[in-house]
mmCIF file of C-alpha atoms in Angstrom:
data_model
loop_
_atom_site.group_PDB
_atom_site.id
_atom_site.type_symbol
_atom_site.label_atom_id
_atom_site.label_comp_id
_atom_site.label_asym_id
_atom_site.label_seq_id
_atom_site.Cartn_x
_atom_site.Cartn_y
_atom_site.Cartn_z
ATOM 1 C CA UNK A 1286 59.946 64.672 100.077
ATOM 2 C CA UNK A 1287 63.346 66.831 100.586
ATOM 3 C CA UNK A 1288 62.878 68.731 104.259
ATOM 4 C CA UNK A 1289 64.951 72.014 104.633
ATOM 5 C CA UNK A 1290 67.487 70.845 107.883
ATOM 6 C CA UNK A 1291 68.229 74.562 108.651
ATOM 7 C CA UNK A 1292 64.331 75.526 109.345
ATOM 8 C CA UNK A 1293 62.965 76.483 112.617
ATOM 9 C CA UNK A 1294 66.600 76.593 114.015
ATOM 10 C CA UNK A 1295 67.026 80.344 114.137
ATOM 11 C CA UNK A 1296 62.997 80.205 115.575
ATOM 12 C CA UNK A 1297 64.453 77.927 118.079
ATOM 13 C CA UNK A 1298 66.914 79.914 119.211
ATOM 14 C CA UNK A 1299 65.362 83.332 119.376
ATOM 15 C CA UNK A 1300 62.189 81.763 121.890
ATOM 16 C CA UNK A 1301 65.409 80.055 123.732
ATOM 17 C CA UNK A 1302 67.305 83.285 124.161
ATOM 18 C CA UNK A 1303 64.511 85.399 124.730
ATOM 19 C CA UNK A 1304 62.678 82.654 127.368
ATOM 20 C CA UNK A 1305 59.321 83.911 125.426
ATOM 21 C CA UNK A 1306 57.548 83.428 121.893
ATOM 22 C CA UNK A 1307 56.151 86.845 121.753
ATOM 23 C CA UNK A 1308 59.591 88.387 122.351
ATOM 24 C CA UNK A 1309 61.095 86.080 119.780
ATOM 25 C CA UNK A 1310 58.731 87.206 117.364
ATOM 26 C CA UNK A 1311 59.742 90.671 117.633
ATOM 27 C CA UNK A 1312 63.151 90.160 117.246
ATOM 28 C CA UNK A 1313 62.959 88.103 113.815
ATOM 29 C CA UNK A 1314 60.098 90.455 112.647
ATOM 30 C CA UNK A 1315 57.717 87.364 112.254
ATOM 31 C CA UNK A 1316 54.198 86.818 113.884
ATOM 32 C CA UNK A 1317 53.954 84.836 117.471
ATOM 33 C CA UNK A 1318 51.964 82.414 115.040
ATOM 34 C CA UNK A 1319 54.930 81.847 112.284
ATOM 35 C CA UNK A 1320 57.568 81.180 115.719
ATOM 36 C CA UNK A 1321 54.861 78.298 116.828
ATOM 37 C CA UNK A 1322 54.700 76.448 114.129
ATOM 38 C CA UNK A 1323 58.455 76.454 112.876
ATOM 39 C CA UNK A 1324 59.316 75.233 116.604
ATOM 40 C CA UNK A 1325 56.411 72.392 116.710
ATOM 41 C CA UNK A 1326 58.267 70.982 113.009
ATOM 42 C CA UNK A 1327 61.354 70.973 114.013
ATOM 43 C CA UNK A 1328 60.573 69.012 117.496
ATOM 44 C CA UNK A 1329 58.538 67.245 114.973
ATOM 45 C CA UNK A 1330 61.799 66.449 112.713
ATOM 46 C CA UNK A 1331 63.820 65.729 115.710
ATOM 47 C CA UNK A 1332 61.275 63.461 117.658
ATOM 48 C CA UNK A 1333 61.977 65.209 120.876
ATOM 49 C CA UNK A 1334 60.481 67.589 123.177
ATOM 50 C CA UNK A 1335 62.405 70.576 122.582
ATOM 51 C CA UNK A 1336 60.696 73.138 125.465
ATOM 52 C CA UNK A 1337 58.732 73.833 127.832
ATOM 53 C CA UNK A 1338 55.567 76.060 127.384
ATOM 54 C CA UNK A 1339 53.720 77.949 129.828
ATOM 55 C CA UNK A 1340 51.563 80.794 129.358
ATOM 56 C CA UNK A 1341 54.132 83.403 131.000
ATOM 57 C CA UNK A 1342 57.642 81.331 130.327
ATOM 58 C CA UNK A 1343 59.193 79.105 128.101
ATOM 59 C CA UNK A 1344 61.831 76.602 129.453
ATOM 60 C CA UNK A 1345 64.582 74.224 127.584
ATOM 61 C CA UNK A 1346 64.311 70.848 128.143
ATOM 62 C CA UNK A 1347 67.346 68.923 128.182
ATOM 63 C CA UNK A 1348 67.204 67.879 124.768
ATOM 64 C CA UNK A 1349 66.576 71.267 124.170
ATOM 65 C CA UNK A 1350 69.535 72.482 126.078
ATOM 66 C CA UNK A 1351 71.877 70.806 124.440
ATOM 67 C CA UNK A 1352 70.104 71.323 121.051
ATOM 68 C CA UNK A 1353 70.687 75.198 121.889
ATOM 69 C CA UNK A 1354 74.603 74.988 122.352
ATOM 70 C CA UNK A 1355 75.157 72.998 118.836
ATOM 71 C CA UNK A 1356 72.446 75.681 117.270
ATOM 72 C CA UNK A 1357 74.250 78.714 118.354
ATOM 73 C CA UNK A 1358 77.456 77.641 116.856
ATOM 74 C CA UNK A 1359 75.833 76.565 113.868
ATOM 75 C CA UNK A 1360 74.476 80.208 113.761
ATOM 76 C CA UNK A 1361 78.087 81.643 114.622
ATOM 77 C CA UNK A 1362 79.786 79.690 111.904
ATOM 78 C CA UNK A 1363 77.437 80.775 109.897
ATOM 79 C CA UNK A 1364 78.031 84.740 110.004
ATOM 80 C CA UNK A 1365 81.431 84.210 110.152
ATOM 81 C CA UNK A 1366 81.183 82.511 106.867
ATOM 82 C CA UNK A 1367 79.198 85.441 105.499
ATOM 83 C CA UNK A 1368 81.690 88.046 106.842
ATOM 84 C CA UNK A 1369 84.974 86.189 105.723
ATOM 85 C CA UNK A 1370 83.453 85.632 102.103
ATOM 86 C CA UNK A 1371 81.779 89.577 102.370
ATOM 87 C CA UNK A 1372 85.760 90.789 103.673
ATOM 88 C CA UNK A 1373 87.528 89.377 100.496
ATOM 89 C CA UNK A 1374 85.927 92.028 98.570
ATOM 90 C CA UNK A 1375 85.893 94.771 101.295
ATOM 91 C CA UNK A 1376 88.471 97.666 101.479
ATOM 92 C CA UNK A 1377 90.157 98.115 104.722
ATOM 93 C CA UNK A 1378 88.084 101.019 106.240
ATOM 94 C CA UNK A 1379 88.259 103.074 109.719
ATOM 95 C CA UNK A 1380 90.654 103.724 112.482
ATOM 96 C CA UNK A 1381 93.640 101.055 112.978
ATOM 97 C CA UNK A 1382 95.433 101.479 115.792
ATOM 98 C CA UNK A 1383 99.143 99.700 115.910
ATOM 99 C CA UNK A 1384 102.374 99.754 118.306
ATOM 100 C CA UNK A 1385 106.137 98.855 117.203
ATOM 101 C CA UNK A 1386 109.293 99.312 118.492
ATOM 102 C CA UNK A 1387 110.848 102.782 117.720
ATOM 103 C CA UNK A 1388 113.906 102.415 115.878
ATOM 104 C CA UNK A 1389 112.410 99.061 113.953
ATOM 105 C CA UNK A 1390 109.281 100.681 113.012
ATOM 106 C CA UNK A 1391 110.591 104.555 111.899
ATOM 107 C CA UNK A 1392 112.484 102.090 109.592
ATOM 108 C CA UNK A 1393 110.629 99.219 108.185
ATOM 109 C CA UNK A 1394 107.196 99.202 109.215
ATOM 110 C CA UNK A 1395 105.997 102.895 108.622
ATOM 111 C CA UNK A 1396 106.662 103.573 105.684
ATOM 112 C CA UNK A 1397 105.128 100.571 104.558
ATOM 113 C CA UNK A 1398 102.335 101.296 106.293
ATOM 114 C CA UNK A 1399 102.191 104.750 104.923
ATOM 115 C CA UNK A 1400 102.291 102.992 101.215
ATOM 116 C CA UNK A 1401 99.355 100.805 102.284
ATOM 117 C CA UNK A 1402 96.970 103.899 103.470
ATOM 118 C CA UNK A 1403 97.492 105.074 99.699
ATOM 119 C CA UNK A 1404 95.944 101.796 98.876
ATOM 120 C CA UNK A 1405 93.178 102.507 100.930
ATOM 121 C CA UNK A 1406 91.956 106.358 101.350
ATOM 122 C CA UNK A 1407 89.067 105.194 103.925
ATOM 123 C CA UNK A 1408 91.980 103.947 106.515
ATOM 124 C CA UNK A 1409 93.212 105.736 109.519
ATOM 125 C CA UNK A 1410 95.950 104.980 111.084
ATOM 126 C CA UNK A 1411 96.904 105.765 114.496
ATOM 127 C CA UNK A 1412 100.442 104.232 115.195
ATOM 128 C CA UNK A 1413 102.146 104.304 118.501
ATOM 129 C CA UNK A 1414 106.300 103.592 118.104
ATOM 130 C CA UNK A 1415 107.086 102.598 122.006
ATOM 131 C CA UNK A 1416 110.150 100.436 122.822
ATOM 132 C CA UNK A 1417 107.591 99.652 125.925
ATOM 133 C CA UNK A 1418 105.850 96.207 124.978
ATOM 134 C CA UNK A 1419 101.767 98.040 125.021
ATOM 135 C CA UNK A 1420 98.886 95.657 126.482
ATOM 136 C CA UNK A 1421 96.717 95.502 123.429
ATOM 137 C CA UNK A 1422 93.506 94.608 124.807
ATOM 138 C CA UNK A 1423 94.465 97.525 127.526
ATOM 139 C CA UNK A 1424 94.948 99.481 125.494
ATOM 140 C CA UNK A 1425 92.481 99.275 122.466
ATOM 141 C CA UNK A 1426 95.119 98.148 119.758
ATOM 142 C CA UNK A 1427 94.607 96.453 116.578
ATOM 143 C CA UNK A 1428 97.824 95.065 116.001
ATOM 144 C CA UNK A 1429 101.439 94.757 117.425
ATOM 145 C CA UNK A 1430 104.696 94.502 115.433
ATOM 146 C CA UNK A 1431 107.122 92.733 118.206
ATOM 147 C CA UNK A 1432 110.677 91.613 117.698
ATOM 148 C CA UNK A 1433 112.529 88.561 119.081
ATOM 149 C CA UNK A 1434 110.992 85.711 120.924
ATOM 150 C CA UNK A 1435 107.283 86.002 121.852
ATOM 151 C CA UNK A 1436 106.142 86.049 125.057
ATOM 152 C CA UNK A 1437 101.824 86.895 125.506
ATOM 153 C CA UNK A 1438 100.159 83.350 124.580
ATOM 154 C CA UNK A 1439 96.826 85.566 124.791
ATOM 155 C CA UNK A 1440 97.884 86.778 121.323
ATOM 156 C CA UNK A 1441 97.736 85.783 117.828
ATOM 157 C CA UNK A 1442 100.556 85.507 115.890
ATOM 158 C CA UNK A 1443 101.894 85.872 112.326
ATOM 159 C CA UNK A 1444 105.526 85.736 111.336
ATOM 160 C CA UNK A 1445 106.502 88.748 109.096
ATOM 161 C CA UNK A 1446 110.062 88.110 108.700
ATOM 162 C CA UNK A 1447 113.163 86.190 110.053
ATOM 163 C CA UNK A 1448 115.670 87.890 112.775
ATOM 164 C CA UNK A 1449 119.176 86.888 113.344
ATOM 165 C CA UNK A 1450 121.487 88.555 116.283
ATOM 166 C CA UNK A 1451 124.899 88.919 115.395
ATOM 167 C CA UNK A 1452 127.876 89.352 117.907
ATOM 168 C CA UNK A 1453 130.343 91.455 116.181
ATOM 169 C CA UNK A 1454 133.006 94.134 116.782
ATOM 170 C CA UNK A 1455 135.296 96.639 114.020
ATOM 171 C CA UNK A 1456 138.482 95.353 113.499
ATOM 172 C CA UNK A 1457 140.205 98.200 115.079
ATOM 173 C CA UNK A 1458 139.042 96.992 118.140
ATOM 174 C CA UNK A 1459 140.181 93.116 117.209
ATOM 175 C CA UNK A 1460 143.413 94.694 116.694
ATOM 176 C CA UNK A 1461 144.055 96.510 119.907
ATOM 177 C CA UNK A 1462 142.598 93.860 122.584
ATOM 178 C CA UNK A 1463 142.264 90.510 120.294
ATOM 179 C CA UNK A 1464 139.337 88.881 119.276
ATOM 180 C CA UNK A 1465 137.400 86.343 121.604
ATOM 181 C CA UNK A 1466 137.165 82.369 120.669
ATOM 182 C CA UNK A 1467 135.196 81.238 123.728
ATOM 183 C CA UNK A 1468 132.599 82.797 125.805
ATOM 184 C CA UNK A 1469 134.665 82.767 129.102
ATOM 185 C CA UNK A 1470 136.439 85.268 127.171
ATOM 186 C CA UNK A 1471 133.354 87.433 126.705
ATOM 187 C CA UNK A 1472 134.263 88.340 130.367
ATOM 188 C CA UNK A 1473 137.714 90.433 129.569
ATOM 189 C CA UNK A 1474 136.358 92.540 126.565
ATOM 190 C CA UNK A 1475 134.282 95.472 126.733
ATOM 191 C CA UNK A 1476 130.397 95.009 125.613
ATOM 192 C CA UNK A 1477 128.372 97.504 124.300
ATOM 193 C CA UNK A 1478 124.905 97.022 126.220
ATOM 194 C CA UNK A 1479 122.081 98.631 124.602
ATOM 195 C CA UNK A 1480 118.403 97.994 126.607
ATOM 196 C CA UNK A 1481 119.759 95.306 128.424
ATOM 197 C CA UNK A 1482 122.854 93.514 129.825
ATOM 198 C CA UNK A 1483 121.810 90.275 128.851
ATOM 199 C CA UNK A 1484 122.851 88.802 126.265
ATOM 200 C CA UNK A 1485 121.302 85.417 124.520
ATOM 201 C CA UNK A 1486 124.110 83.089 123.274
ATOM 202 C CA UNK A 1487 124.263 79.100 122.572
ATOM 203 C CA UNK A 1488 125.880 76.565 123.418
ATOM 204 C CA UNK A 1489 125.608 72.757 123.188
ATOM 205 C CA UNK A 1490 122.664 73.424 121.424
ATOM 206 C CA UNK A 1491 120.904 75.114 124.213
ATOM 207 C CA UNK A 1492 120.310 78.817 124.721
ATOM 208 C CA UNK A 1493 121.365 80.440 127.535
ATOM 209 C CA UNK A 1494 121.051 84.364 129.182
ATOM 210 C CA UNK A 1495 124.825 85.822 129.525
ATOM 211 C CA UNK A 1496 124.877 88.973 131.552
ATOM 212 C CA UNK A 1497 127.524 91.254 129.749
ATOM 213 C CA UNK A 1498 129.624 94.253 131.278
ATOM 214 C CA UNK A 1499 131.703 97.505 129.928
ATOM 215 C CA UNK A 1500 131.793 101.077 130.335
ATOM 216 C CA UNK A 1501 129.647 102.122 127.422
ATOM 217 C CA UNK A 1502 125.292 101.914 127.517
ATOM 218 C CA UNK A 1503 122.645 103.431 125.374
ATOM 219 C CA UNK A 1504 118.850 102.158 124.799
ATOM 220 C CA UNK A 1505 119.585 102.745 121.376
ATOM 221 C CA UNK A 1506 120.290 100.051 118.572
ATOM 222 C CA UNK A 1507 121.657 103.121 116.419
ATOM 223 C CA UNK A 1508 124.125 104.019 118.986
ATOM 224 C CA UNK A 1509 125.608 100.467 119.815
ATOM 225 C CA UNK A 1510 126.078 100.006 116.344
ATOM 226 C CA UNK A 1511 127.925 103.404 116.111
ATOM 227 C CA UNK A 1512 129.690 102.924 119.574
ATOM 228 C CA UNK A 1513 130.997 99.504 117.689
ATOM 229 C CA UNK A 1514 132.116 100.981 114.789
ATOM 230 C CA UNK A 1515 134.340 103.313 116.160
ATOM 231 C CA UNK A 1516 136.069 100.519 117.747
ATOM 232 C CA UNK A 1517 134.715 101.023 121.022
ATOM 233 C CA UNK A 1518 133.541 97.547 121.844
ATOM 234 C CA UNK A 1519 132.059 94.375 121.012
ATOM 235 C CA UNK A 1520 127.873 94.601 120.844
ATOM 236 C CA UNK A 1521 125.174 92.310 119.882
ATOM 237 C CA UNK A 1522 122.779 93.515 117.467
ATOM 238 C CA UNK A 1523 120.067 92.465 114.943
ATOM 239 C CA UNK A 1524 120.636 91.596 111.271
ATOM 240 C CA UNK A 1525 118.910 94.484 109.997
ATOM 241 C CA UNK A 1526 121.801 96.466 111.754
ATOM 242 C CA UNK A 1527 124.479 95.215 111.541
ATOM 243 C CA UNK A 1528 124.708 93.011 107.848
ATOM 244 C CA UNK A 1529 126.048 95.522 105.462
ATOM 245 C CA UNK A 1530 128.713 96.371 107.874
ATOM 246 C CA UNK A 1531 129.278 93.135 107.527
ATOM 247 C CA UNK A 1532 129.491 92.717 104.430
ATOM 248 C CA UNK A 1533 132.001 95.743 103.998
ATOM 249 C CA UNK A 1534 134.366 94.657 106.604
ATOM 250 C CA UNK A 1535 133.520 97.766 109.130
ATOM 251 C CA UNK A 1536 132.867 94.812 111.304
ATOM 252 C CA UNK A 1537 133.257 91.410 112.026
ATOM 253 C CA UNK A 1538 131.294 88.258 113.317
ATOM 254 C CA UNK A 1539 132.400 86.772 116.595
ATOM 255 C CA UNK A 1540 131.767 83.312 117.786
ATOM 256 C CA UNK A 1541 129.492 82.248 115.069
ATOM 257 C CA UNK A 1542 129.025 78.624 116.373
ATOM 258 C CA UNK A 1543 127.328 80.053 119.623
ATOM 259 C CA UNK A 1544 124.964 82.531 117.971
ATOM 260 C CA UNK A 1545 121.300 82.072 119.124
ATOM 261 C CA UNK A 1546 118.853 80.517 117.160
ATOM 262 C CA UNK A 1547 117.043 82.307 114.611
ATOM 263 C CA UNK A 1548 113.984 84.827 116.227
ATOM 264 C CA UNK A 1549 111.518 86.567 113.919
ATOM 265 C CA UNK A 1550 109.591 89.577 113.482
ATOM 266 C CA UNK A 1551 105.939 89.105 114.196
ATOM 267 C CA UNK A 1552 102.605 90.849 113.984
ATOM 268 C CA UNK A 1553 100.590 90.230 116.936
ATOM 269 C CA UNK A 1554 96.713 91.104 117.070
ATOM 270 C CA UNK A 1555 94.033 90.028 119.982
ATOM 271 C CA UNK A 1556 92.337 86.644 120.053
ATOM 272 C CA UNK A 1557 89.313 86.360 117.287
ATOM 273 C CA UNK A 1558 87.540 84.260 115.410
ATOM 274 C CA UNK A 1559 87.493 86.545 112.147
ATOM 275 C CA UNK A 1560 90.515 88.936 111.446
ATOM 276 C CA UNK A 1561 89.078 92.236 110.584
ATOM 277 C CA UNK A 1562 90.141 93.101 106.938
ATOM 278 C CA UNK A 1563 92.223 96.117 107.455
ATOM 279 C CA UNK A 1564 94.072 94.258 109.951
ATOM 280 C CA UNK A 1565 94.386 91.076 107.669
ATOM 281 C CA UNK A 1566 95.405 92.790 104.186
ATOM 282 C CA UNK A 1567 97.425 94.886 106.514
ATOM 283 C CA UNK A 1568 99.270 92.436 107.710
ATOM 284 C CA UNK A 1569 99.581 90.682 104.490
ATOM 285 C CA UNK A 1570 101.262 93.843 102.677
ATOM 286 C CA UNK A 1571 103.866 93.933 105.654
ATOM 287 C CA UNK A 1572 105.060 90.572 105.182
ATOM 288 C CA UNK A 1573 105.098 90.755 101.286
ATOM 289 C CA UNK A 1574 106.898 94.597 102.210
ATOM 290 C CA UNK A 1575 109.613 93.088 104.572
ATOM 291 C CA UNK A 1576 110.447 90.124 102.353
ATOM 292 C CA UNK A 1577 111.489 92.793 98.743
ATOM 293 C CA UNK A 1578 114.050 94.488 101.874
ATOM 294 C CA UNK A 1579 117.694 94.011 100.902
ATOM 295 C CA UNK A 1580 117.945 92.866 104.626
ATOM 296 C CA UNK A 1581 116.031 89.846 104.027
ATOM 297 C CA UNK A 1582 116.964 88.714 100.557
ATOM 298 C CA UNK A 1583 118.982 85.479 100.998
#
């Protein structure tokens, strides 16, 4: 005779959580009666003592302790089955709340963003462009597009796209002060410093920081790249920047052979068990968005 392994386990669990049978009742919308006997088969099944019953309280045993912990997951798996198979079918739906850098997101991410809420008329989006890097349990966020190395290990990640830094300069400035083969040289040109003064370089295989100097500095990727074109220094900039200038000749590559390794552009969202589905197709559309981009064609 075939026994069904699953019953009396959610019975179980309500009287455990709820330290009463009455109460446990209630909350699966069975009789006090039905809770009894489901609990007195399943110590049956087991051969073990399960709890203890008193006419106010109801206690775990050990056996019943431990019982409870593997029960409860078995219960959590088993929604989170339910949702993830219930999501595939499910149309993103509500507010999503995002953060990205300024100039990378007015240029990649929002307007593919803006093509996915056409997908999806019962999305809101509220998106927050902040070169600041936002806390996004802090600050209520579903989802974070970063740049570069990652940094918050409290975060999930997914890689969206790859990201190269290029050193480069125009060759009107190669013409007038030379071009530099070695990083000691780095030290007698001018560099364009954008957010920071430090640059990250390689060498030996190893990456290193190298803190930069000139007379020129803007937050502002868009600037550098127009400070560099007009031959006013050497800068450091992302592909997405710099590789059609490139490609023209408006500028040139510098010390290739101590470029850092490649980065990548991620999309960061809290620590959960199940991904939300307007944060997971969401996420999905970006990286299928990013990789028809010219810029990241190889």
């Amino acid at each position: 005779m075939s026994e069904n392994r699953w019953e009396g386990i959610d019975e179980f669990v309500a009287v455990a959580e709820c330290s009463q049978f009455t109460a446990a009742a209630e909350r699966l919308g069975v009789s006090s009666s039905h809770i009894s006997r489901q609990i007195v088969r399943l110590e049956e099944r087991l051969q073990t003592r399960l709890l203890y019953r008193s006419t106010r309280r109801v206690t775990l045993t050990e056996a019943g302790q431990t019982f409870l912990q593997h029960c409860q997951r078995l219960q959590d798996g088993r929604e989170e089955a339910l949702r993830a198979v219930g999501d595939l079918t499910s149309e993103p739906k509500g507010m999503l709340r995002m953060t990205c850098a300024v100039a990378y997101g007015e240029r990649f991410i929002v307007p593919l963003v803006t093509r996915f809420m056409g997908l999806y008329p019962q999305l809101r989006v509220d998106i927050e462009l902040s070169n600041r890097p936002l806390d996004l349990v802090h600050e209520g966020l579903d989802l974070a597009i970063r740049l570069g190395r990652l940094q918050d290990s409290r975060l999930v990640a997914t890689r969206l796209a790859p990201r190269r830094m290029y050193l480069c300069a125009s060759p009107s400035y190669l013409e007038r002060y030379g071009r530099p083969h070695s990083l000691s040289e780095l030290s007698r040109h001018n560099c364009l410093i954008g957010s920071s003064d430090i640059w990250q370089l390689e060498q030996n295989g190893r990456e290193f920081s190298q803190r930069v100097q000139g007379n020129w500095r803007c937050n502002s990727g868009q600037a550098v790249l127009d400070a560099a074109l007009q031959g006013v220094g050497l800068c450091q900039l992302p592909d997405y920047y710099v590789l059609e200038y490139l490609k023209n000749g408006e500028l040139i590559s510098l010390l290739e052979a101590h470029q850092p390794p490649n980065t990548a552009v991620w999309a960061l969202y809290p620590q959960q068990r199940h991904l939300s589905p307007k944060v997971r197709k969401l996420v999905d559309y970006l990286k299928e968005g990013l990789a028809e981009r010219p810029e990241y064609r190889s």
